[in-house]
PDB file of C-alpha atoms in Angstrom:
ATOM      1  CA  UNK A   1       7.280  21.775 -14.519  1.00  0.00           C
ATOM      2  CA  UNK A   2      10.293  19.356 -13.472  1.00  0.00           C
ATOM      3  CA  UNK A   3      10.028  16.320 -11.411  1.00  0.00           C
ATOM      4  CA  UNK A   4      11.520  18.084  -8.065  1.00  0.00           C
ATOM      5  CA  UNK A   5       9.357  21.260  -8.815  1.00  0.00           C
ATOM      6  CA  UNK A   6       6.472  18.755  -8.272  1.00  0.00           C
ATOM      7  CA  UNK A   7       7.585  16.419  -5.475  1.00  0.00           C
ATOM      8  CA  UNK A   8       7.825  19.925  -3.599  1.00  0.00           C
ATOM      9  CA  UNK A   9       4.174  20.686  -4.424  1.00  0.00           C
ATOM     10  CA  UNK A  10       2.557  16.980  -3.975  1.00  0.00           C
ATOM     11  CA  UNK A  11       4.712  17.482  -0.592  1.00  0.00           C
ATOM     12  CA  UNK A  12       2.100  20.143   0.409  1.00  0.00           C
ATOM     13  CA  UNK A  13      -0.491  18.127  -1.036  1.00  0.00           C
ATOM     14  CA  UNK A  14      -0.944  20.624  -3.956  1.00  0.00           C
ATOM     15  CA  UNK A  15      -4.378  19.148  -5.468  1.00  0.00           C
ATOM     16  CA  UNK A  16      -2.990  20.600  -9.188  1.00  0.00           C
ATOM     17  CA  UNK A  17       0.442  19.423  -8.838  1.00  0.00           C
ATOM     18  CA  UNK A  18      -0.981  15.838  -8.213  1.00  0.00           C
ATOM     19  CA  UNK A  19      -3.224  15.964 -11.489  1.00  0.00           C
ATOM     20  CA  UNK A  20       0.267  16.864 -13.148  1.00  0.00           C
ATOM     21  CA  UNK A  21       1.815  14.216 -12.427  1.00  0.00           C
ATOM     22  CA  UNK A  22      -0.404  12.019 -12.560  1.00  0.00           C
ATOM     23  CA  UNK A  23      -1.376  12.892 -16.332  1.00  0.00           C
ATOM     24  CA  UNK A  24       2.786  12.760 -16.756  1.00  0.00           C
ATOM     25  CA  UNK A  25       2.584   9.248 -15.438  1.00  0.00           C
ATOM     26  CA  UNK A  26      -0.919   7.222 -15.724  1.00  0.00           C
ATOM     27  CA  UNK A  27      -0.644   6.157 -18.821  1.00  0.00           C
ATOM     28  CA  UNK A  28       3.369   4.710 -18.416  1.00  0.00           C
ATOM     29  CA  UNK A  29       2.593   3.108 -15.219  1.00  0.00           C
ATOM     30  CA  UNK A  30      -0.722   1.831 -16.687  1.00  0.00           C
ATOM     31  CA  UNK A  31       0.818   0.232 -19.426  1.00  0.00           C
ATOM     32  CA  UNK A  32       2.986  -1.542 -16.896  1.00  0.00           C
ATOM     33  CA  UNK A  33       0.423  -2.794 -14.888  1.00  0.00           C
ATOM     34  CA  UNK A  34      -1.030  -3.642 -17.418  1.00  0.00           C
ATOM     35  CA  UNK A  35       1.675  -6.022 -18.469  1.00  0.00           C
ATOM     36  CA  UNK A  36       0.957  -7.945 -14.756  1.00  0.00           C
ATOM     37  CA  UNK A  37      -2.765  -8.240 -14.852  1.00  0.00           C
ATOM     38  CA  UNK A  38      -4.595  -7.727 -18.409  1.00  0.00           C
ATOM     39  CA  UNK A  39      -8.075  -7.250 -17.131  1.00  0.00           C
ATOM     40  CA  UNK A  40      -8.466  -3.347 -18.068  1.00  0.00           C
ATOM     41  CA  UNK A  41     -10.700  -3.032 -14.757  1.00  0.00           C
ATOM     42  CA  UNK A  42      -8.437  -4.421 -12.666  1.00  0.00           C
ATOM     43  CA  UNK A  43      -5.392  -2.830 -13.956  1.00  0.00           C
ATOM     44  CA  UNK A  44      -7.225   0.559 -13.362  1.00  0.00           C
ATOM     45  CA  UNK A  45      -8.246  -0.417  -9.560  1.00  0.00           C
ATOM     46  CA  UNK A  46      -4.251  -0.968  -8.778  1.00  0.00           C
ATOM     47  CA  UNK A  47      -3.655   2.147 -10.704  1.00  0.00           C
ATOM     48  CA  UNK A  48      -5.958   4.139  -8.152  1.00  0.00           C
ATOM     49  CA  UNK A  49      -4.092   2.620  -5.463  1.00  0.00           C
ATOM     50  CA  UNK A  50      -0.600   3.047  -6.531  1.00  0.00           C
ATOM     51  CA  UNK A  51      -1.546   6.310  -7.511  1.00  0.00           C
ATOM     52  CA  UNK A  52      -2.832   7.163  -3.649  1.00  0.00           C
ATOM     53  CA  UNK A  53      -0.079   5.841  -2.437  1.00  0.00           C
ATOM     54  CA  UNK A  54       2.408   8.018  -4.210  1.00  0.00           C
ATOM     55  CA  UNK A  55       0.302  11.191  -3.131  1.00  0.00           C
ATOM     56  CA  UNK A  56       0.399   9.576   0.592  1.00  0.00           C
ATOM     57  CA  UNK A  57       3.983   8.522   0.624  1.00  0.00           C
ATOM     58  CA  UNK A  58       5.951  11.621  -1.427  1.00  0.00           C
ATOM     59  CA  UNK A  59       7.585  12.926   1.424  1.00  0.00           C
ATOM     60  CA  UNK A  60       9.086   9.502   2.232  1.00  0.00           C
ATOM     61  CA  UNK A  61      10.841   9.643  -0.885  1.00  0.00           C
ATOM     62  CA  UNK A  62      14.687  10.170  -0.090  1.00  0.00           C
ATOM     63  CA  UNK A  63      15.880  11.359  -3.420  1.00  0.00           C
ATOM     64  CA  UNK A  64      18.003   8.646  -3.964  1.00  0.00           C
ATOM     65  CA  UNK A  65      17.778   7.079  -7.371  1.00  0.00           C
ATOM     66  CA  UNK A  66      15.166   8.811  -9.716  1.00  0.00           C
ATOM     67  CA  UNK A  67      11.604   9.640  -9.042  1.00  0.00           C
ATOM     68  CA  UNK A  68       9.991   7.744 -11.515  1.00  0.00           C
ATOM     69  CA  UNK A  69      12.169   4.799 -10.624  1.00  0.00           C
ATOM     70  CA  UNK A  70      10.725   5.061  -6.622  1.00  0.00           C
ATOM     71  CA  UNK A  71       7.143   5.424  -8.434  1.00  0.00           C
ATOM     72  CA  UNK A  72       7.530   2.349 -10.386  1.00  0.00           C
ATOM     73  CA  UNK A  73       8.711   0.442  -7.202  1.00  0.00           C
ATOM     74  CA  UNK A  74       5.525   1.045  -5.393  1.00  0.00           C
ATOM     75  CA  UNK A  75       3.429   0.640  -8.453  1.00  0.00           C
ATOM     76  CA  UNK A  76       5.401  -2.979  -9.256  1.00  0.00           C
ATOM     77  CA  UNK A  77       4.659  -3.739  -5.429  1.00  0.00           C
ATOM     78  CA  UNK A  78       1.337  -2.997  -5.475  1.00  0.00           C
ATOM     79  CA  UNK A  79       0.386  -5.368  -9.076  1.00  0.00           C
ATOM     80  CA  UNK A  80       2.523  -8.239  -7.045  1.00  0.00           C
ATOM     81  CA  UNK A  81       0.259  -7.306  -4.053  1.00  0.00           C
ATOM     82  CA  UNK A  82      -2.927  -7.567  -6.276  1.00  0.00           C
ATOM     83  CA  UNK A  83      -2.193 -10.640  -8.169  1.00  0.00           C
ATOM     84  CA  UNK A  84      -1.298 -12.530  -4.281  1.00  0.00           C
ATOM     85  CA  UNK A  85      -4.597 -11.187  -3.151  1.00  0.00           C
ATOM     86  CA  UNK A  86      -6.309 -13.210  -6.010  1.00  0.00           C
ATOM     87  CA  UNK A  87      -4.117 -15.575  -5.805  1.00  0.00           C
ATOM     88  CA  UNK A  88      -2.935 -15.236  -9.582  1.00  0.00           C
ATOM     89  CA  UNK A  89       1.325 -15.954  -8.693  1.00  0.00           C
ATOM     90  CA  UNK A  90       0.887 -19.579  -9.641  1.00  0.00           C
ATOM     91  CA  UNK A  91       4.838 -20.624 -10.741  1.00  0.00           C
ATOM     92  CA  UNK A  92       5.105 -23.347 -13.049  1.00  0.00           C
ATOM     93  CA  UNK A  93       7.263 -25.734 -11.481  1.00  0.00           C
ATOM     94  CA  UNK A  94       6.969 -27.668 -14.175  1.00  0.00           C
ATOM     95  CA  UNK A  95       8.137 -26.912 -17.623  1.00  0.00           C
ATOM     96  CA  UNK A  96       5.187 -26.499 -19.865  1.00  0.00           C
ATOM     97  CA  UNK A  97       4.783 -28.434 -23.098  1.00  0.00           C
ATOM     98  CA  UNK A  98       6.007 -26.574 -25.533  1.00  0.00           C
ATOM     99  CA  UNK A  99       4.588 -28.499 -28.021  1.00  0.00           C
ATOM    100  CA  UNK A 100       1.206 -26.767 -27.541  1.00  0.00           C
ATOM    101  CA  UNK A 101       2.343 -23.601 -27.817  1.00  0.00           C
ATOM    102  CA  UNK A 102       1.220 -21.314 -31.240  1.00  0.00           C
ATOM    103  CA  UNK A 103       4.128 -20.415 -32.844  1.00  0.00           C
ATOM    104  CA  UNK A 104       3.893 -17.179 -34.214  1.00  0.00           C
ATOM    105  CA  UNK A 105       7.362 -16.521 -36.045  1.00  0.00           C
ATOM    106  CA  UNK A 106       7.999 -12.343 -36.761  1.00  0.00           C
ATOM    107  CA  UNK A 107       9.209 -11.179 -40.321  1.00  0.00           C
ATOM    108  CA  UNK A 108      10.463  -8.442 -38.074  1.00  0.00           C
ATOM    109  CA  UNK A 109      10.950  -6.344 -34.774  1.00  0.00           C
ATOM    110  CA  UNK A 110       6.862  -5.287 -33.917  1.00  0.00           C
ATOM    111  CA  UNK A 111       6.522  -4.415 -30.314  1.00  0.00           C
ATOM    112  CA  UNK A 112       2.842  -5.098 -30.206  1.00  0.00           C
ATOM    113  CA  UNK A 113       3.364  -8.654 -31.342  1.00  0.00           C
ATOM    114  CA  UNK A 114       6.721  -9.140 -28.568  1.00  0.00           C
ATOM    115  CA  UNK A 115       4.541  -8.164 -26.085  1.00  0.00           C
ATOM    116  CA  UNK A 116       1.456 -10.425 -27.226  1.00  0.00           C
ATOM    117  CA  UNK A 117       3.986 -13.416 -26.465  1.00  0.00           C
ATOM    118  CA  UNK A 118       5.037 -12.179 -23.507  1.00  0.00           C
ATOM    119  CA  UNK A 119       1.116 -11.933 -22.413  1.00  0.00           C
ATOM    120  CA  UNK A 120       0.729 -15.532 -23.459  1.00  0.00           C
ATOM    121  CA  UNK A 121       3.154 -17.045 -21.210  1.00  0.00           C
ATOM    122  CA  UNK A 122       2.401 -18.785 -18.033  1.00  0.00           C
ATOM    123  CA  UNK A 123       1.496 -16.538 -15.210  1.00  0.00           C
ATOM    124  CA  UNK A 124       4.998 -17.318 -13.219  1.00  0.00           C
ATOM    125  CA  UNK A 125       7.051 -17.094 -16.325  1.00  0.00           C
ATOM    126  CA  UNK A 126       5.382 -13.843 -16.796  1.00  0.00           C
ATOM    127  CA  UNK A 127       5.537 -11.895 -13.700  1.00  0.00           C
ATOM    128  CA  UNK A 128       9.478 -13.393 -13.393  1.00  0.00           C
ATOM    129  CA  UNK A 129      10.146 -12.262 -16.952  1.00  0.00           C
ATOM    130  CA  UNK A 130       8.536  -8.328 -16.113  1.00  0.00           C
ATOM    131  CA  UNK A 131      10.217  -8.305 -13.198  1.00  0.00           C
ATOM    132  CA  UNK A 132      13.343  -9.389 -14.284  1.00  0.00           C
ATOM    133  CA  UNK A 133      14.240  -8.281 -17.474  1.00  0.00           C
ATOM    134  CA  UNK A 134      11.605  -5.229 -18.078  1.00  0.00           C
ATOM    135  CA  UNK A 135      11.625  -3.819 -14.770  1.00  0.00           C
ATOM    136  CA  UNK A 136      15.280  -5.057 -13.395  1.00  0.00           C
ATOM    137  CA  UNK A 137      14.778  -6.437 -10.282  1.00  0.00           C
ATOM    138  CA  UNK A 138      17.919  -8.721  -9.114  1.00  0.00           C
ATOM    139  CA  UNK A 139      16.436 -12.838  -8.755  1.00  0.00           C
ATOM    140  CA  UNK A 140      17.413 -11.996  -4.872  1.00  0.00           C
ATOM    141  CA  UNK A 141      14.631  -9.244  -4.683  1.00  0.00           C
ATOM    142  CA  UNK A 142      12.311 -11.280  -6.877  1.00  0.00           C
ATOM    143  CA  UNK A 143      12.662 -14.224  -4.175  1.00  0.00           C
ATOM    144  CA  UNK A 144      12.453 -11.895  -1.605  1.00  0.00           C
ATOM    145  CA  UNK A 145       9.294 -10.155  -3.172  1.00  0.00           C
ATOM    146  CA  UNK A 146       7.020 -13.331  -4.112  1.00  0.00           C
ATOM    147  CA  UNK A 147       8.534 -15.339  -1.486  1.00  0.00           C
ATOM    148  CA  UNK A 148      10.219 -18.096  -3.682  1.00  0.00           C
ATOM    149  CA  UNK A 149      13.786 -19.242  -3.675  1.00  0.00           C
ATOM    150  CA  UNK A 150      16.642 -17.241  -6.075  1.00  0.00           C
ATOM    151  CA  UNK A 151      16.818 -20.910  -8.146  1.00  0.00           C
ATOM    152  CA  UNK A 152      13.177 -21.026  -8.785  1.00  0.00           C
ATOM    153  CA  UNK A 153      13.299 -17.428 -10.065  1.00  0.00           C
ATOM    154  CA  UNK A 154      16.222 -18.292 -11.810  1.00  0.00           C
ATOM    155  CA  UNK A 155      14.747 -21.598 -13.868  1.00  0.00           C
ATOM    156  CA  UNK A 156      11.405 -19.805 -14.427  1.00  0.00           C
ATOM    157  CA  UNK A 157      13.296 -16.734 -15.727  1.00  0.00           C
ATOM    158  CA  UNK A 158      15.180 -20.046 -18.003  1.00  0.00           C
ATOM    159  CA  UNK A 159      11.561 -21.429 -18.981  1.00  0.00           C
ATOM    160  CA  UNK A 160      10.556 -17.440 -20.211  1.00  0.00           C
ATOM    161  CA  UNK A 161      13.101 -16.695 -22.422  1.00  0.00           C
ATOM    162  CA  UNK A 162      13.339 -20.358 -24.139  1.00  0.00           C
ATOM    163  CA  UNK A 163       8.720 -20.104 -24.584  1.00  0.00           C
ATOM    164  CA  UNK A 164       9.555 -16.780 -26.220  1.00  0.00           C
ATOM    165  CA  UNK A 165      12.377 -17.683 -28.792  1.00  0.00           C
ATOM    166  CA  UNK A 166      10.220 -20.562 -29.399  1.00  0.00           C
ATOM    167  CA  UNK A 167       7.000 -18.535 -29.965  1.00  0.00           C
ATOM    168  CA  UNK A 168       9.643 -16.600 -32.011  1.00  0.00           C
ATOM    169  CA  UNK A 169      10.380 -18.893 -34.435  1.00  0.00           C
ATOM    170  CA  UNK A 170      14.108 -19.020 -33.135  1.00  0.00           C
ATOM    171  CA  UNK A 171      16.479 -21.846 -32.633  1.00  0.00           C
ATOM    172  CA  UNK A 172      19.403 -23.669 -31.052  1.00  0.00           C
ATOM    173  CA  UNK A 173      22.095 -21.980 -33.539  1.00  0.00           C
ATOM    174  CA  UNK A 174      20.044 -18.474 -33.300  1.00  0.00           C
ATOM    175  CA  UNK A 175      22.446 -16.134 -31.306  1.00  0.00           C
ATOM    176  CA  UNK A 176      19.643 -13.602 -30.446  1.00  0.00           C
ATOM    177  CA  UNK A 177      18.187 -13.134 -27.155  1.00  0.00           C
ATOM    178  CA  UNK A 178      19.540 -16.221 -25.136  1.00  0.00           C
ATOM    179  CA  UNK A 179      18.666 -17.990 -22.544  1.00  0.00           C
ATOM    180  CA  UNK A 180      21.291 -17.541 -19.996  1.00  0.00           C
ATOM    181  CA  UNK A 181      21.536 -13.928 -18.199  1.00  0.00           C
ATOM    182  CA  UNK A 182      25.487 -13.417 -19.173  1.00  0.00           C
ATOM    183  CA  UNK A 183      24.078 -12.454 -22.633  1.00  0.00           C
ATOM    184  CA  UNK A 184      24.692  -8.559 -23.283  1.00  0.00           C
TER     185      UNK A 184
ATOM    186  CA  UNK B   1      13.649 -10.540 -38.879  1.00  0.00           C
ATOM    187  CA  UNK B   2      16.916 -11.927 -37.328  1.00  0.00           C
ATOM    188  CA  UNK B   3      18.148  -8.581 -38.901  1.00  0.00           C
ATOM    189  CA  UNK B   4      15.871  -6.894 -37.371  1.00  0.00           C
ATOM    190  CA  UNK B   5      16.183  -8.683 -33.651  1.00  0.00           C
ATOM    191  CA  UNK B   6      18.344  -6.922 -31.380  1.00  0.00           C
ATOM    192  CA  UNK B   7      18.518  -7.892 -27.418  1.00  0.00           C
ATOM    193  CA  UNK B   8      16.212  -8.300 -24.280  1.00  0.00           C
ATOM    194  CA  UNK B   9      17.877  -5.142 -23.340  1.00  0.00           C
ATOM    195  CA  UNK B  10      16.398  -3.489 -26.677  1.00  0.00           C
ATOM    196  CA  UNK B  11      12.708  -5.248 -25.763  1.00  0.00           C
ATOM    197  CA  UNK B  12      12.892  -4.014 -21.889  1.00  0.00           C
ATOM    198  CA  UNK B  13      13.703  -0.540 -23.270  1.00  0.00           C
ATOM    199  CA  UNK B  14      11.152  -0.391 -25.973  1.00  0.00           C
ATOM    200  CA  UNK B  15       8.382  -2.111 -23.595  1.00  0.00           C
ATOM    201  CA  UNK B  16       9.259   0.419 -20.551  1.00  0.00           C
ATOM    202  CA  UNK B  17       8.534   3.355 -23.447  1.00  0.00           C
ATOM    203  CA  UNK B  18       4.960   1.744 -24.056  1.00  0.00           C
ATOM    204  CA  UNK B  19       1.877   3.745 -22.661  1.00  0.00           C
ATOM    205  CA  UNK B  20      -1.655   3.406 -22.615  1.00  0.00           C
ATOM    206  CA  UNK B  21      -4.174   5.956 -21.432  1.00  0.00           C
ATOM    207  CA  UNK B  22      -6.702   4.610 -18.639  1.00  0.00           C
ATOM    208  CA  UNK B  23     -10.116   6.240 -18.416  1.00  0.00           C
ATOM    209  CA  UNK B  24     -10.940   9.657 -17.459  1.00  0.00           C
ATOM    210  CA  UNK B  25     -12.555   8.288 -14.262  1.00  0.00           C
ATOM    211  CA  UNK B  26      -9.466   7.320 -12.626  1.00  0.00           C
ATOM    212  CA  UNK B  27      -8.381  10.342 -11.360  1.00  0.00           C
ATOM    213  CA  UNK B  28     -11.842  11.710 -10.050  1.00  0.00           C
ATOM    214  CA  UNK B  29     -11.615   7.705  -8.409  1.00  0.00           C
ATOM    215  CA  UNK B  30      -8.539   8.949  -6.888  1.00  0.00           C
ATOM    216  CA  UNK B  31     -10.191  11.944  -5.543  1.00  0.00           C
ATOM    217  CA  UNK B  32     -12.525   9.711  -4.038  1.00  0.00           C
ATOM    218  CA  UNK B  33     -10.530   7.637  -2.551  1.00  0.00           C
ATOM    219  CA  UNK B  34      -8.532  10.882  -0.710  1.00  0.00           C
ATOM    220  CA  UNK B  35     -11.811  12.092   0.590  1.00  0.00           C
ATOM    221  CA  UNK B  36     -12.313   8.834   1.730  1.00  0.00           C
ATOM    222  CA  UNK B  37     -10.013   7.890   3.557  1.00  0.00           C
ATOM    223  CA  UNK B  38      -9.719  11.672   4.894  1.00  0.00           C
ATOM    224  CA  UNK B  39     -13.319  11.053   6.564  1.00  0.00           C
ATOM    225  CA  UNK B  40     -12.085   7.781   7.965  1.00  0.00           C
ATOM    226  CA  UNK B  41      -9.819   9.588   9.377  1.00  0.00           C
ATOM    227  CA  UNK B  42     -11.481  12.115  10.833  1.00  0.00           C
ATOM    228  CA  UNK B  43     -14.189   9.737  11.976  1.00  0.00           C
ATOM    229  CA  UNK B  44     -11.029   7.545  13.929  1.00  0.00           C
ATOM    230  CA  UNK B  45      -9.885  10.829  15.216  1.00  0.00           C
ATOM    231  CA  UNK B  46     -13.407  11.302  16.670  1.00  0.00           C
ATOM    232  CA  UNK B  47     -13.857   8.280  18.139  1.00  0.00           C
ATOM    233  CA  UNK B  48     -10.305   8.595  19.906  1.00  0.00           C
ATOM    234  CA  UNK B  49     -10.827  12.002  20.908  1.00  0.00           C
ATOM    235  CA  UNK B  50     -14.399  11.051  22.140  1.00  0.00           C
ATOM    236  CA  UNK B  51     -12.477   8.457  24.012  1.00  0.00           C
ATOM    237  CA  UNK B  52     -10.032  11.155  25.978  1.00  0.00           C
ATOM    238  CA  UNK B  53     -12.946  13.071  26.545  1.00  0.00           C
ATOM    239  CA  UNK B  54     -14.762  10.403  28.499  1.00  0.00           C
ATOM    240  CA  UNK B  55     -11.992   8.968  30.018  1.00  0.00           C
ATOM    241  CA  UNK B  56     -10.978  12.502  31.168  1.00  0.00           C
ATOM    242  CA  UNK B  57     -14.331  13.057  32.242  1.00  0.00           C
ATOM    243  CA  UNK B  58     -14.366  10.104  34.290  1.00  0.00           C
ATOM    244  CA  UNK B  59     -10.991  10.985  35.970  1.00  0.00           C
ATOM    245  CA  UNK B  60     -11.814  14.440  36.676  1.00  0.00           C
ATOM    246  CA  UNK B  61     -14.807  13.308  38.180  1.00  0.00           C
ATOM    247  CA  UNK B  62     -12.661  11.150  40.492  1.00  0.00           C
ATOM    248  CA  UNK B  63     -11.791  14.231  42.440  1.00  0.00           C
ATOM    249  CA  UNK B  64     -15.293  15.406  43.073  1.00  0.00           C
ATOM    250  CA  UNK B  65     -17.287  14.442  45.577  1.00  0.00           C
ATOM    251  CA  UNK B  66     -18.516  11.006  45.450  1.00  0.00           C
ATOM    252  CA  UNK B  67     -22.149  10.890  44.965  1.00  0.00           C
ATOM    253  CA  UNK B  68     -23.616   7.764  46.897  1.00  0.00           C
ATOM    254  CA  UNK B  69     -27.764   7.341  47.029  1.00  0.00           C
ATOM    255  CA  UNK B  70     -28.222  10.443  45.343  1.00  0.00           C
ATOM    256  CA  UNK B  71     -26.354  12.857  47.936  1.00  0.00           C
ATOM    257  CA  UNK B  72     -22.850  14.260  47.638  1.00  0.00           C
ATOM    258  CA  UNK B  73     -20.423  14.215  50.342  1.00  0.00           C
ATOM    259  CA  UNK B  74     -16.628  14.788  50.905  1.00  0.00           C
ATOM    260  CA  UNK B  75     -15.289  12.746  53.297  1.00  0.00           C
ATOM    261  CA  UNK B  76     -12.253  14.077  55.732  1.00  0.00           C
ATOM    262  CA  UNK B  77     -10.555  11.923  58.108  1.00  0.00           C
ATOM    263  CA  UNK B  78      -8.392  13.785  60.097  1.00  0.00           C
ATOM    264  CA  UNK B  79      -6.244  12.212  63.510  1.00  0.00           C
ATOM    265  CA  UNK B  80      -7.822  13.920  66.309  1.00  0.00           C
ATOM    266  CA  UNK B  81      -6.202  11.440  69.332  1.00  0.00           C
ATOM    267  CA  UNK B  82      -3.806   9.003  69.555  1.00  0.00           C
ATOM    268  CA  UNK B  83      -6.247   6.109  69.864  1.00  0.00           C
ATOM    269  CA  UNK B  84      -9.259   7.934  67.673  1.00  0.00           C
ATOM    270  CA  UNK B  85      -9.706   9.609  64.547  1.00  0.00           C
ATOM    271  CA  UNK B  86     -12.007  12.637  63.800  1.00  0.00           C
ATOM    272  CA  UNK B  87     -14.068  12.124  60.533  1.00  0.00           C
ATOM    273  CA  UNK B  88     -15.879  14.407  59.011  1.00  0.00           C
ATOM    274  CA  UNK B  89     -18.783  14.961  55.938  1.00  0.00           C
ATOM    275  CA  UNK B  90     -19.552  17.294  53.975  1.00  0.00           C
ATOM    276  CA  UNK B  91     -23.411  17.250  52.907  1.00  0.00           C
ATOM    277  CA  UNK B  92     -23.771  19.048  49.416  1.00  0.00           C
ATOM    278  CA  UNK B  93     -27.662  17.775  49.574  1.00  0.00           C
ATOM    279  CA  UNK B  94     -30.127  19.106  52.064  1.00  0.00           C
ATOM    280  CA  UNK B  95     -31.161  15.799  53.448  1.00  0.00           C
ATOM    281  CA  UNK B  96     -29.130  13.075  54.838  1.00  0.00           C
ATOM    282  CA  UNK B  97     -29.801   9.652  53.814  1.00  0.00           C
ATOM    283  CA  UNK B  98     -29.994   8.605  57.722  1.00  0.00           C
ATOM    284  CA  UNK B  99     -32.612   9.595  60.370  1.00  0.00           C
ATOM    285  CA  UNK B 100     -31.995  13.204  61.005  1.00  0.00           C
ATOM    286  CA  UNK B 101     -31.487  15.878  58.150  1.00  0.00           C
ATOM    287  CA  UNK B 102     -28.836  18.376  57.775  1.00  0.00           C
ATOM    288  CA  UNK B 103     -28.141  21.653  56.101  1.00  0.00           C
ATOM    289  CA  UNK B 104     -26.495  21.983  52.916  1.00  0.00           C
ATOM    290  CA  UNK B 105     -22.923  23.093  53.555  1.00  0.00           C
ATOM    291  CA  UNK B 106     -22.927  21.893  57.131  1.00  0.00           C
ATOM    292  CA  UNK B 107     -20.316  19.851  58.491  1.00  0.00           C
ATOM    293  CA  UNK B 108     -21.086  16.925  60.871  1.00  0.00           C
ATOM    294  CA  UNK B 109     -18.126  15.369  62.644  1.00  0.00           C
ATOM    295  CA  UNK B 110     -17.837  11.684  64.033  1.00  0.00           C
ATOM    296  CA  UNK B 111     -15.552  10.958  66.110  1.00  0.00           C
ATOM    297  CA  UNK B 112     -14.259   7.771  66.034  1.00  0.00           C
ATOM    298  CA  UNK B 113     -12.790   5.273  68.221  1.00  0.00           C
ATOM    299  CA  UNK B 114      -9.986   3.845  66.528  1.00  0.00           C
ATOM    300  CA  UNK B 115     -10.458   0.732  69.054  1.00  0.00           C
ATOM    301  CA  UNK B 116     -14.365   0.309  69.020  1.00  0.00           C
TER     302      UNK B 116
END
């Protein structure tokens, strides 16, 4: 069944339509919530949320830009609204000592291990890193959406990348993934 | 690895492909959650409705005779003369709370002195 075919039915509140797409999408938006807060149990409490949200909200959705993409909005808003409500969105004004950091050089591209690194970093350099590179939030939404200034979600996008080519194993000379945004 | 290394572009697209299944109970914890917040609801709606009722109730009530010691009467002032007014009550009760007694449905009539 196609995406519209189902907005129609979750519209009506079609009970089996929901359990489609849900199965369709649990286990993508999982794995991004996931990527905010790594405790499995929490992870699956925002899930329910996000997921009861969707089911409440469909018939706000204005068909403007994809479906999944207005999904992933409310499910991005509702880890950012978790991790505030713990108070887990601690920015690190400060740049961390590198220093202390495990270096775990790749032999090549593995996915698991990327995203290990990426789970490693700070809390701020994390959530500014998901948001703005993985999810593609502008740094003027970011600011707007944890309530920080576009510099300071600038620099702590800056701190990311540099942890991660570190963690990498990559240096000054390396051309690959740099630090500044007018890269590809 | 370099080799190997393509862009943050390359990582955003192959991390926004990753999935992982969550347990079986989150979608009958959905469920719950609908039924829920669907009794909440309903309770609210109850309680607001209850509300109206008594609220109406009370209003309506307004418009009935207004019961005073136990007895119901409907008071009517009417202008009889220029310098009195005639006032009359309705007794729904069978006694009058004063010193004499009246029958139910009978209409005594005052008239007063708009001067005393």
């Amino acid at each position: 069944m196609e995406d519209s075919k189902l907005i129609e039915l979750c519209i009506k509140q079609d009970q089996n339509a929901q359990e489609i797409l849900y199965k369709r999408y649990a286990p993508k938006f999982f794995a991004l919530i996931l990527r905010y807060i790594p405790r499995k149990d929490d992870a699956e409490d925002v899930l329910v949320e996000s997921f009861y949200k969707i089911f409440l909200k469909v018939q706000t959705y204005k068909k403007e830009g994809s479906f999944e993409g207005w999904m992933r909005k409310l499910v991005v808003n509702d880890c950012l609204m978790f991790l505030r409500k713990n108070k887990m969105i601690t920015l690190e004004m400060e740049v961390i000592d590198q220093t202390k950091m495990i270096y775990q050089p790749l032999q090549e591209y593995e996915l698991e291990n990327i995203k290990r690194i990426i789970d490693s970093l700070p809390n701020g350099y994390k959530i500014i890193f998901n948001l703005y590179v993985v999810e593609g939030f502008k740094h003027k939404e970011i600011a707007e959406l944890l309530g920080i200034s576009v510099n300071t979600s600038k620099s702590q996008l800056i701190h990311a990348k540099r942890c991660i080519r570190k963690l990498l194993g990559l240096n000054e000379k390396d051309n690959y993934l740099p630090e500044s945004e007018e890269e590809e | 690895m370099k080799n190997n290394f393509t862009t943050w572009k390359k990582i955003s697209e192959d991390l926004n492909k990753m999935e992982q299944v969550p347990s079986e109970f989150v979608w009958f914890r959905i469920q719950q959650k609908k039924l829920r917040q669907r009794l909440i609801r309903i309770s609210y709606s109850s309680v607001a409705a209850s509300l109206i009722l008594i609220v109406g109730v009370f209003l309506f009530n307004r418009s009935k005779p207004i019961s005073f010691s136990g007895y119901f009467y409907v008071p009517v002032i009417e202008k009889k003369e220029s310098d009195s007014f005639l006032a009359s009550i309705n007794f729904s009760n069978t006694k009058l709370p004063l010193d004499f007694k009246v029958a139910e449905g009978n209409e005594v009539k005052i008239l007063v002195p708009k001067q005393p």
